[in-house]
Coordinates of C-alpha atoms and ligand atoms in Angstrom, one line a residue:
M27 CA -18.0 32.3 8.6
V28 CA -18.2 29.4 11.1
C29 CA -15.1 27.4 11.3
E30 CA -15.2 24.1 13.0
I31 CA -12.1 22.2 12.1
N32 CA -13.1 18.9 10.5
K33 CA -12.9 17.1 7.1
E34 CA -16.3 18.6 6.1
T35 CA -15.4 22.2 6.5
E36 CA -12.0 21.4 5.0
K37 CA -13.8 20.4 1.8
Q38 CA -15.9 23.5 1.8
L39 CA -13.0 25.9 2.4
F40 CA -10.1 24.7 0.4
F41 CA -9.2 23.4 -3.1
H42 CA -8.9 19.6 -2.8
N43 CA -5.2 19.3 -3.6
Y44 CA -4.2 17.9 -0.2
S45 CA -5.2 14.7 1.5
R46 CA -4.9 16.0 5.1
L47 CA -5.1 13.6 8.0
P48 CA -8.2 14.1 10.1
L49 CA -6.2 15.7 12.9
A50 CA -6.5 19.3 14.1
I51 CA -3.1 20.0 15.4
T52 CA -2.8 22.5 18.3
H53 CA 0.9 22.3 19.3
G54 CA 4.0 20.2 19.3
E55 CA 6.7 19.3 21.8
G56 CA 9.9 17.4 21.0
T57 CA 8.9 14.4 18.9
Y58 CA 5.2 14.7 19.7
L59 CA 2.2 16.5 18.2
Y60 CA -0.9 17.3 20.1
S61 CA -4.4 17.4 18.6
S62 CA -7.4 19.5 19.7
D63 CA -9.0 16.5 21.6
G64 CA -5.8 16.4 23.8
S65 CA -4.3 13.3 22.2
R66 CA -0.6 13.0 21.8
Y67 CA 1.0 11.5 18.6
L68 CA 4.5 10.3 18.1
D69 CA 5.6 12.2 14.9
M70 CA 7.8 10.2 12.6
I71 CA 7.2 12.6 9.6
S72 CA 8.3 15.9 11.3
G73 CA 6.5 18.2 8.8
I74 CA 7.8 16.2 5.8
G75 CA 11.4 16.4 7.1
V76 CA 11.2 20.1 8.1
N77 CA 11.4 19.9 11.9
A78 CA 14.9 18.4 12.2
L79 CA 15.0 19.4 15.9
G80 CA 11.4 18.3 16.6
Y81 CA 9.0 20.9 18.0
G82 CA 9.8 23.8 20.3
D83 CA 13.6 23.8 20.3
K84 CA 14.4 26.8 22.6
R85 CA 17.4 28.0 20.5
V86 CA 15.3 28.2 17.4
V87 CA 12.3 29.8 19.2
N88 CA 14.7 32.4 20.8
A89 CA 16.4 33.2 17.5
I90 CA 13.0 33.8 15.9
T91 CA 11.7 35.9 18.8
E92 CA 14.9 38.0 19.0
Q93 CA 15.0 38.7 15.3
A94 CA 11.3 39.4 15.1
Q95 CA 11.7 42.1 17.7
K96 CA 14.4 43.7 15.6
I97 CA 12.9 43.5 12.1
I98 CA 10.7 40.9 10.4
H99 CA 11.1 41.9 6.8
A100 CA 13.2 44.5 4.9
S101 CA 13.7 43.0 1.4
N102 CA 16.8 42.4 -0.6
L103 CA 17.2 46.2 -1.2
F104 CA 19.3 46.0 2.0
M105 CA 22.1 44.1 3.6
L106 CA 20.8 42.0 6.5
E107 CA 23.0 40.4 9.2
P108 CA 21.1 37.1 9.5
Q109 CA 21.5 36.4 5.8
F110 CA 25.2 37.2 5.9
K111 CA 25.8 34.9 8.9
L112 CA 23.8 32.0 7.4
A113 CA 25.4 32.3 4.0
G114 CA 28.8 32.3 5.6
K115 CA 27.9 29.1 7.5
L116 CA 26.6 27.4 4.3
L117 CA 29.8 28.3 2.4
E118 CA 32.0 27.1 5.3
I119 CA 30.1 23.7 5.4
S120 CA 30.0 23.2 1.6
G121 CA 33.3 24.8 0.6
L122 CA 31.5 26.4 -2.3
S123 CA 31.5 30.1 -3.4
K124 CA 28.1 31.9 -3.5
V125 CA 24.6 31.7 -2.0
F126 CA 21.2 32.7 -3.2
F127 CA 18.3 32.6 -0.8
A128 CA 14.6 31.9 -1.7
N129 CA 11.6 30.6 0.2
S130 CA 10.7 27.1 -0.9
G131 CA 12.3 24.0 -2.4
T132 CA 10.7 24.5 -5.7
E133 CA 12.0 28.1 -5.9
A134 CA 15.5 26.9 -5.2
I135 CA 15.1 24.5 -8.1
E136 CA 13.8 27.2 -10.4
A137 CA 16.8 29.4 -9.5
A138 CA 19.1 26.5 -10.3
I139 CA 17.4 25.9 -13.7
K140 CA 17.7 29.6 -14.6
L141 CA 21.2 29.7 -13.4
S142 CA 22.2 26.6 -15.4
R143 CA 20.7 27.9 -18.6
K144 CA 22.3 31.3 -18.2
W145 CA 25.7 29.7 -17.4
A146 CA 25.5 27.7 -20.6
H147 CA 24.4 30.8 -22.5
L148 CA 27.4 32.7 -21.2
S149 CA 29.7 29.9 -22.2
G150 CA 28.9 30.9 -25.8
S151 CA 27.2 27.7 -26.9
I152 CA 23.8 28.5 -28.5
D153 CA 22.2 25.1 -28.1
K154 CA 23.5 24.2 -24.7
K155 CA 20.0 24.3 -23.1
E156 CA 19.1 20.8 -22.0
I157 CA 18.3 20.0 -18.4
V158 CA 18.5 16.4 -17.4
S159 CA 16.7 14.7 -14.5
L160 CA 16.3 11.1 -13.3
S161 CA 13.3 8.9 -13.4
N162 CA 11.3 8.7 -10.2
C163 CA 12.8 12.1 -9.0
F164 CA 10.9 14.9 -7.3
H165 CA 12.0 18.5 -7.6
G166 CA 8.9 20.5 -6.8
R167 CA 5.6 21.8 -8.2
T168 CA 6.2 25.0 -10.1
Y169 CA 6.5 24.8 -13.9
G170 CA 10.2 24.4 -14.2
A171 CA 10.6 22.0 -11.3
M172 CA 7.5 20.1 -12.3
S173 CA 8.9 19.7 -15.9
L174 CA 12.0 18.1 -14.4
T175 CA 9.7 15.7 -12.4
A176 CA 9.0 13.0 -15.0
K177 CA 6.2 11.3 -13.1
A178 CA 2.8 11.1 -14.8
K179 CA 0.8 11.6 -11.6
Y180 CA 2.4 15.0 -11.0
L181 CA 2.1 16.1 -14.6
E182 CA -1.3 15.0 -15.9
G183 CA -3.3 17.8 -17.5
Y184 CA -0.6 20.4 -17.1
D185 CA 1.1 20.4 -20.4
P186 CA 2.8 22.1 -22.3
L187 CA 5.7 21.8 -19.9
L188 CA 9.0 23.6 -20.0
P189 CA 10.8 22.5 -23.2
G190 CA 14.4 21.3 -23.2
M191 CA 14.1 18.7 -20.5
A192 CA 15.4 15.1 -20.7
N193 CA 15.0 12.2 -18.4
V194 CA 17.4 9.3 -17.6
S195 CA 16.4 6.1 -15.9
F196 CA 17.5 6.0 -12.3
N197 CA 21.0 4.4 -12.0
D198 CA 21.0 3.4 -15.7
V199 CA 24.5 4.2 -16.8
D200 CA 24.0 3.4 -20.4
N201 CA 20.9 5.6 -20.6
L202 CA 22.9 8.4 -19.0
K203 CA 25.7 8.1 -21.5
A204 CA 23.2 8.0 -24.4
T205 CA 21.3 11.1 -23.1
V206 CA 24.0 13.5 -21.9
S207 CA 25.9 15.5 -24.6
D208 CA 27.4 18.9 -25.3
S209 CA 23.8 20.2 -25.4
T210 CA 23.4 19.4 -21.7
A211 CA 23.4 22.4 -19.5
A212 CA 22.8 20.6 -16.2
V213 CA 21.9 17.3 -14.6
F214 CA 19.7 17.4 -11.5
V215 CA 20.2 14.6 -9.0
E216 CA 18.8 13.6 -5.6
F217 CA 21.6 11.5 -4.2
I218 CA 18.9 9.8 -2.1
Q219 CA 15.5 10.1 -3.7
G220 CA 12.8 11.1 -1.1
E221 CA 9.3 11.2 -2.6
G222 CA 10.5 8.5 -5.0
G223 CA 10.6 6.1 -2.1
I224 CA 14.1 6.4 -0.5
H225 CA 16.4 5.2 -3.3
K226 CA 20.1 5.8 -3.3
I227 CA 22.0 6.6 -6.4
S228 CA 24.7 4.0 -7.3
S229 CA 28.5 4.9 -7.1
E230 CA 28.8 3.6 -10.6
F231 CA 26.2 6.1 -11.8
I232 CA 28.0 8.9 -9.9
D233 CA 31.4 7.9 -11.4
T234 CA 29.9 8.0 -14.9
L235 CA 28.4 11.4 -14.2
K236 CA 31.8 12.7 -13.2
T237 CA 33.4 11.4 -16.4
L238 CA 30.7 12.8 -18.5
R239 CA 30.9 16.2 -16.8
E240 CA 34.6 16.3 -17.7
K241 CA 33.8 15.5 -21.3
H242 CA 30.6 17.7 -21.9
D243 CA 31.0 20.4 -19.3
F244 CA 27.6 20.6 -17.7
L245 CA 26.6 21.6 -14.2
L246 CA 25.8 18.9 -11.6
V247 CA 23.0 20.1 -9.4
A248 CA 22.4 18.3 -6.1
D249 CA 18.9 18.5 -4.9
E250 CA 19.5 18.3 -1.1
I251 CA 16.1 19.7 -0.2
Q252 CA 15.0 16.5 1.6
A253 CA 18.2 14.7 2.3
G254 CA 20.3 17.7 3.3
C255 CA 21.0 19.5 6.6
G256 CA 22.2 16.3 8.3
R257 CA 19.3 13.9 7.8
T258 CA 21.4 11.2 6.3
G259 CA 24.2 11.4 8.8
K260 CA 26.3 13.9 6.8
F261 CA 25.4 17.5 6.2
F262 CA 24.8 17.0 2.5
S263 CA 23.9 13.5 1.2
Y264 CA 26.4 13.9 -1.7
M265 CA 29.1 13.7 1.0
H266 CA 28.5 10.0 1.1
F267 CA 30.0 9.9 -2.4
D268 CA 33.2 10.9 -4.0
I269 CA 31.9 13.9 -5.9
E270 CA 31.5 17.7 -5.7
P271 CA 28.3 19.2 -7.2
D272 CA 28.4 22.6 -8.9
L273 CA 25.1 23.7 -7.4
I274 CA 23.3 22.6 -4.2
C275 CA 19.6 23.2 -3.5
L276 CA 18.5 23.3 0.2
A277 CA 15.2 23.9 1.7
K278 CA 12.8 21.9 4.0
P279 CA 14.6 22.0 7.4
L280 CA 16.8 25.0 6.5
G281 CA 14.7 27.7 8.1
G282 CA 14.1 25.8 11.4
G283 CA 10.4 25.5 10.4
L284 CA 10.1 28.8 8.6
P285 CA 10.0 29.0 4.8
L286 CA 13.6 29.3 3.5
S287 CA 15.6 27.8 0.7
A288 CA 19.1 28.3 -0.7
V289 CA 21.1 27.7 -3.8
I290 CA 24.8 27.3 -3.2
G291 CA 27.2 27.5 -6.2
N292 CA 30.8 26.8 -6.8
S293 CA 33.4 29.1 -8.5
K294 CA 32.3 27.9 -12.0
V295 CA 29.0 29.7 -11.6
K296 CA 30.0 32.5 -9.3
N297 CA 29.6 35.3 -11.9
V298 CA 26.5 34.0 -13.8
F299 CA 23.9 36.3 -12.1
A300 CA 24.3 40.0 -12.6
A301 CA 22.1 42.6 -10.8
G302 CA 18.4 42.1 -11.9
N303 CA 18.9 38.7 -13.4
H304 CA 17.0 36.9 -10.6
G305 CA 15.3 37.6 -7.3
T306 CA 12.5 37.2 -4.9
T307 CA 10.9 39.6 -2.4
F308 CA 10.9 37.4 0.6
G309 CA 14.0 35.3 -0.1
G310 CA 16.4 35.2 2.8
N311 CA 13.9 36.6 5.2
P312 CA 15.9 37.7 8.3
V313 CA 13.7 35.8 10.8
A314 CA 14.0 32.6 8.7
C315 CA 17.7 33.1 8.4
A316 CA 18.2 33.6 12.1
A317 CA 16.2 30.4 12.7
G318 CA 18.3 28.6 10.1
L319 CA 21.5 29.6 11.8
A320 CA 20.2 28.4 15.2
L321 CA 19.2 25.1 13.5
I322 CA 22.6 24.5 12.0
N323 CA 24.5 25.4 15.2
A324 CA 22.2 23.0 17.1
I325 CA 22.9 20.2 14.6
Y326 CA 26.7 20.6 15.2
D327 CA 26.5 21.4 19.0
D328 CA 24.4 18.4 19.8
H329 CA 26.1 16.0 17.4
L330 CA 22.8 15.3 15.7
M331 CA 24.2 13.9 12.5
E332 CA 25.9 11.2 14.6
Q333 CA 22.7 10.6 16.5
A334 CA 20.7 10.4 13.2
S335 CA 23.1 7.7 12.0
A336 CA 22.9 5.7 15.1
T337 CA 19.1 6.0 15.5
G338 CA 18.6 5.2 11.9
K339 CA 20.8 2.1 12.1
L340 CA 18.9 0.9 15.2
M341 CA 15.6 1.3 13.3
R342 CA 16.9 -0.5 10.2
Q343 CA 18.0 -3.5 12.2
A344 CA 14.7 -3.6 14.0
F345 CA 12.7 -3.3 10.7
E346 CA 14.9 -6.0 9.1
A347 CA 14.0 -8.3 12.0
L348 CA 10.4 -7.5 11.4
G349 CA 11.0 -8.3 7.7
E350 CA 12.1 -11.8 8.8
K351 CA 8.9 -12.2 10.8
Y352 CA 6.3 -10.7 8.5
S353 CA 5.9 -11.6 4.8
Q354 CA 4.2 -8.2 4.1
I355 CA 7.6 -6.5 4.2
R356 CA 9.5 -6.5 1.0
E357 CA 12.5 -4.3 1.6
I358 CA 14.0 -1.8 4.1
R359 CA 16.0 1.2 2.8
Q360 CA 17.6 3.5 5.4
Y361 CA 20.1 6.4 5.1
G362 CA 20.4 8.1 8.5
L363 CA 16.8 9.1 9.3
M364 CA 15.4 8.7 5.8
I365 CA 13.7 5.4 6.0
G366 CA 11.6 3.5 3.5
I367 CA 9.8 0.2 4.2
T368 CA 8.4 -1.3 1.0
V369 CA 5.3 -3.3 1.6
K370 CA 3.0 -5.6 -0.4
R371 CA -0.1 -3.5 -0.2
E372 CA -0.9 0.2 -0.4
A373 CA 1.3 1.9 2.2
S374 CA -1.6 4.2 3.1
Y375 CA -3.1 1.2 5.0
Y376 CA -0.2 1.4 7.5
V377 CA -0.5 5.2 7.8
Q378 CA -4.2 4.7 8.9
E379 CA -3.3 1.9 11.3
A380 CA -0.5 3.8 12.8
L381 CA -2.7 6.8 13.2
K382 CA -5.2 4.7 15.3
R383 CA -2.2 3.8 17.5
K384 CA -1.2 7.5 17.7
V385 CA 1.9 7.2 15.6
L386 CA 2.4 9.3 12.5
V387 CA 4.1 7.8 9.5
N388 CA 3.9 8.7 5.8
A389 CA 3.3 6.8 2.6
T390 CA 5.1 7.6 -0.7
S391 CA 5.3 6.1 -4.1
G392 CA 2.3 3.9 -3.4
D393 CA 3.9 1.0 -1.5
V394 CA 6.6 2.7 0.6
V395 CA 6.0 3.6 4.3
R396 CA 8.3 6.5 4.7
L397 CA 9.8 7.8 8.0
L398 CA 11.5 11.2 8.3
P399 CA 11.7 11.6 12.1
P400 CA 13.4 14.5 13.8
L401 CA 17.2 14.1 14.1
T402 CA 16.6 14.5 17.8
T403 CA 14.5 11.3 18.0
S404 CA 15.5 9.3 21.1
R405 CA 16.0 5.5 21.2
E406 CA 12.8 5.2 23.3
E407 CA 10.8 7.1 20.7
A408 CA 12.3 5.0 17.8
Q409 CA 11.4 1.9 19.8
Q410 CA 7.8 3.2 20.2
C411 CA 7.6 3.4 16.4
I412 CA 9.1 0.0 15.9
D413 CA 6.7 -1.6 18.4
C414 CA 3.7 0.1 16.7
L415 CA 4.6 -1.2 13.3
D416 CA 5.3 -4.7 14.8
E417 CA 1.8 -4.7 16.3
I418 CA 0.2 -3.6 13.0
F419 CA 2.0 -6.3 11.0
S420 CA 1.2 -8.9 13.6
E421 CA -2.6 -8.0 13.6
E422 CA -2.8 -7.6 9.8
T423 CA -5.3 -9.7 8.0
Ligands
PLP501 C1 10.1 18.8 -1.0 C2 11.0 18.7 -2.1 C3 11.1 19.7 -3.1 C4 10.1 20.8 -3.2 O1 10.2 21.6 -2.1 P1 8.9 22.6 -1.8 O2 9.4 23.4 -0.6 O3 7.7 21.7 -1.4 O4 8.7 23.4 -3.0 C5 12.1 19.5 -4.1 N1 13.0 18.5 -4.0 C6 12.9 17.6 -3.1 C7 14.0 16.5 -3.1 C8 12.0 17.6 -2.1 O5 11.9 16.7 -1.1

């Protein structure tokens, strides 16, 4: 079959579930992507927050190459050194007790849902089954994770969903109090919502969650899939708050660009899973774990969390200045290098305009221009993005 790469052949070959940009990517370097016509694009999306080190980091590439030469896959029938090293690192950073590796964000969420229900079951309470999530959240696309994601656009036509789910309005303390009870097994929280448009949970909401957890004994699950691994300036975004989650889900950047996710649990849940209770063939693939370890070491060695904080702050100040200048900008929300610019029209307009100027930005939640640049983004590159948006706003009609 002939395969020219364009939007026509894309339509013929694939289900129509993605809206891909009309770019055939050949390679990447640092913060730039290159397309088949030789053009260079400044990438402020970094593979939806996956490429925390940009493209082609030598340490990650070498870790992958070296591990691939030893063994690419063996399965969880065996003990594999890269898994042990990465698990040790994640426990050291989080201070928690146990790790489970899977392959994608949604699988980490599934594992956390199963673990939560099993934990509640083992606690002896028959009707402690309910899983609570927040409005506007995003936890993934498989049935359990999707059932947590209470947004009509992701759910339409897919019912019946997983039963036993409840949804609380984001940052609505009274709604939280009214919903959570002894029947609650777990509450899933993105401390900074990503797909939802870069919204931070309030300290008041977190304090209430803490009090309610004392009272009703449920698990607090931190979905750190987008905000974790240093993106917000701390390794986990919950570290900006005075709270310890019981479970942490990690994915996107965790495998240095390879598919890898993790669930990390505290001592409360350390004995929930027994042999055969849960698993996945590819979970904790040794090449992905070796890449993940290289990624985490690079984040610390190069002080990338500090850099993400500084670059993010610089970008926020610049966008706030644009906000003074242009009435099209409603609000700037920025936590490290998770940045949302709320605009007055469809954010996709700015994606298209930036694309014409060879800058890649993303739209989420309809009216939010979202930036998830690599943590390694330089000041000059940040400035290029700022100048590009400045030009678009100034020329907008
Ligand atoms: C991307 C994302 C997921 C789902 O991860 P996949 O790897 O796409 O399954 C879950 N939660 C959050 C917060 C995410 O950003």
